[in-house]
Amino acid sequence: MLILAIDTSTSAITVAIHDDERVRAQASHLDPRAHTEWVAPLVETCLTSAAVTASDLTGIVVGNGPGPFTGLRVGIVTGLTMGHALGIPVHGICSLDVLAAQSAPLVDGELLVASDARRKEVYWARYAVRSGAVETLTAPAVDRPADLPDEVRALPTAGRGPGLFPELFANALPVLDVDATVLARLAVERLRDGVDMPVEPLYLRRPDALTTAERAKR
């Protein structure tokens, strides 16, 4: 098994290669508005670092988001296009699940993941960590931070939400963006367990761009 992982749902464009036992290569670049420019070079960097070619890959996993439309779409389309060209399966994992898994060593109990959704909103979901295992408690959603219940905002919180709204998220965790090495590890674990991982982009709201017909109705 040789899995390429790609996530562009957060401020980090992040790529990794996992061989079923360990991470063979990883590369990331931090820029919330340069996903298109960086994802292909980072994939090439990882292939070179791992001393493999694209034809050696047996699968690809992408972060399903949620994330801003344009950035999220870049990673998903890249993964799907490569998978089609190579004739290998492409899988998807919720990016908030990855942030929760990155936070698991720091938490024993419930935690919140709140990532930047722009428009003064956050993408969020609740999780529980028990003996290192992460359980999803709520489906991903997008809301203004002040609209979340007080007891939810008081939880240890991963993602960029606390940095953007420090007055609302007082219990910040030092986990900001998705790490493709963790995305790859989760994919390997779920493949071993036979878990279905469809690629389902979680935009959670319509893109900013409107069609001509939509603009005419306004």
C-alpha atoms as one frame of an Amber mdcrd trajectory, in Angstrom:
protein
   0.000   0.000   0.000   1.287   3.433  -0.930  -1.135   6.264  -0.160  -0.876
   9.894  -1.265  -2.718  12.279   1.089  -3.777  15.790   0.077  -5.647  18.414
   2.089  -6.396  22.006   1.090  -9.290  22.728   3.445  -7.395  24.998   5.851
  -4.654  27.612   5.602  -2.107  24.840   4.992  -1.645  23.132   1.653  -0.423
  19.777   2.935   0.679  16.552   1.229   2.111  13.264   2.503   2.908   9.731
   1.354   2.354   6.713   3.641   3.463   3.150   2.860   1.147   1.340   5.328
   3.841   1.345   8.012   5.235   4.861   8.124   5.174   8.270   6.531   7.618
   8.241   3.632   7.425  11.960   2.828   5.531  15.088   3.765   5.465  18.715
   2.648   3.278  21.681   3.527   2.987  25.352   2.709   1.042  27.916   4.707
  -0.998  30.299   2.543  -4.820  30.429   2.718  -5.084  31.824  -0.817  -2.441
  29.943  -2.804  -3.730  26.370  -2.905  -3.752  26.245  -6.705  -0.137  27.348
  -6.979   1.262  24.988  -4.344  -0.553  21.669  -4.380   1.077  20.195  -7.526
   4.647  21.201  -6.548   4.130  19.737  -3.080   2.912  16.455  -4.567   6.011
  16.349  -6.774   8.233  17.160  -3.798   6.779  14.263  -1.808   7.114  11.792
  -4.681  10.752  12.775  -5.126  11.484  12.668  -1.391   9.895   9.222  -1.070
  11.823   7.999  -4.141   8.649   6.831  -5.857   6.683   7.815  -8.951   2.977
   8.505  -9.279   2.555   5.098 -10.932   3.748   3.452  -7.689   0.770   4.840
  -5.752  -2.006   2.414  -4.850  -4.494   4.977  -3.545  -5.152   8.618  -2.793
  -6.974  10.239   0.114  -8.221  13.822   0.137  -9.623  15.993   2.878 -13.362
  16.390   2.280 -13.427  19.647   4.222 -15.408  21.550   5.256 -13.464  24.443
   3.832 -13.826  27.527   1.665 -15.042  26.519  -1.800 -12.044  27.398  -3.979
  -9.303  26.097  -1.681 -11.111  22.872  -0.819 -11.927  22.187  -4.455  -8.261
  22.368  -5.467  -7.197  19.411  -3.338 -10.225  17.287  -4.165  -9.988  17.869
  -7.912  -6.245  17.172  -7.854  -6.813  13.874  -6.057  -9.690  12.796  -8.299
  -7.821  13.721 -11.470  -4.716  11.808 -10.410  -6.789   8.820  -9.346  -8.581
   8.727 -12.694  -5.333   9.045 -14.647  -3.597   6.342 -12.606  -6.602   4.024
 -12.302  -6.432   3.907  -8.496  -9.102   4.546  -5.847  -9.579   7.955  -4.266
 -10.920   8.208  -0.725 -12.170  11.109   1.367 -12.048  11.935   5.083 -13.625
  14.870   6.909 -10.855  17.380   7.566 -12.266  18.206  10.998 -11.774  14.525
  11.896  -8.096  14.962  11.088  -7.778  18.028  13.315  -9.487  16.080  16.104
  -7.040  13.193  15.659  -4.119  15.648  15.806  -5.539  16.958  19.091  -6.154
  13.556  20.667  -2.780  13.358  22.476  -3.623  16.647  24.217  -7.151  15.892
  25.417  -8.948  13.340  27.566 -12.646  14.012  27.139 -14.608  16.244  24.779
 -13.060  18.716  22.383 -14.211  21.168  19.741 -12.720  21.724  16.312 -13.419
  25.200  14.917 -11.722  26.129  11.639 -11.875  29.370   9.674 -14.959  29.563
   7.448 -14.449  33.246   6.632 -17.478  35.587   6.663 -16.915  35.794  10.451
 -17.992  32.152  10.787 -16.368  28.839  11.720 -16.715  25.266  10.538 -17.087
  23.171  13.648 -17.795  19.763  15.141 -17.579  18.151  18.578 -15.535  15.074
  19.402 -14.706  12.917  22.411 -11.296  11.408  23.109 -11.313   8.248  25.209
  -8.056   6.335  25.762  -6.631   8.015  22.687  -9.527   7.009  20.432 -11.556
   9.798  18.810 -15.343   9.618  18.582 -17.380  12.026  16.453 -20.257  13.544
  18.423 -21.755  15.972  15.902 -21.798  16.414  12.150 -19.815  19.312  10.673
 -21.637  22.636  10.658 -20.972  26.287   9.872 -22.074  29.069  12.224 -21.096
  32.363  13.753 -19.027  31.555  16.843 -21.305  33.528  19.151 -24.209  31.290
  18.104 -22.535  28.176  19.515 -23.699  27.215  23.025 -21.476  28.492  25.839
 -20.639  24.970  26.976 -19.443  24.072  23.463 -17.217  27.143  23.117 -15.697
  26.365  26.531 -14.294  23.031  25.315 -10.620  22.629  24.376 -10.653  23.913
  20.813  -8.457  23.065  17.824  -8.314  24.952  14.550  -7.948  28.636  13.740
 -11.218  29.644  15.400  -9.639  30.525  18.755  -7.059  32.743  17.096  -9.717
  34.590  15.132 -12.188  34.865  18.013 -10.139  34.652  21.224 -12.895  36.288
  23.253 -15.249  33.417  22.356 -12.914  30.403  22.440 -10.931  30.657  25.662
  -9.471  27.133  25.695  -7.289  27.016  22.586  -5.261  23.956  21.583  -1.971
  24.350  19.654  -3.421  22.596  16.588  -4.219  25.023  13.782  -4.253  23.334
  10.370  -4.633  19.862   8.895  -1.475  17.747   8.795  -1.460  15.390   5.788
   0.625  12.853   7.708  -2.315  12.365  10.074  -4.773  12.301   7.164  -2.684
   9.541   5.584  -2.509   7.580   8.836  -6.278   7.764   9.294  -6.785   6.566
   5.730  -4.515   3.578   6.267  -6.303   2.682   9.519  -9.745   2.967   7.952
  -8.731   0.958   4.895  -7.519  -1.819   7.191 -10.873  -1.725   8.978 -12.819
  -1.781   5.726 -14.406   1.633   6.323 -16.053   3.250   3.302 -14.503   6.672
   2.618 -16.360   8.405  -0.213 -15.135  11.688  -1.637 -17.924  14.077  -0.637
 -16.910  17.758  -0.586 -18.289  19.441   2.530 -18.849  22.994   1.364 -21.782
  23.454   3.806 -22.866  26.595   1.960 -23.013  27.959  -1.556 -19.890  29.513
  -3.138 -19.559  33.283  -3.354 -19.635  33.210  -7.157 -23.077  33.422  -8.767
 -24.294  32.305 -12.172 -25.677  34.875 -14.606 -29.208  33.641 -13.849 -28.657
  33.922 -10.101 -27.295  37.458 -10.428 -30.297  38.451 -12.560 -32.684  37.378
  -9.787 -31.025  39.700  -7.274
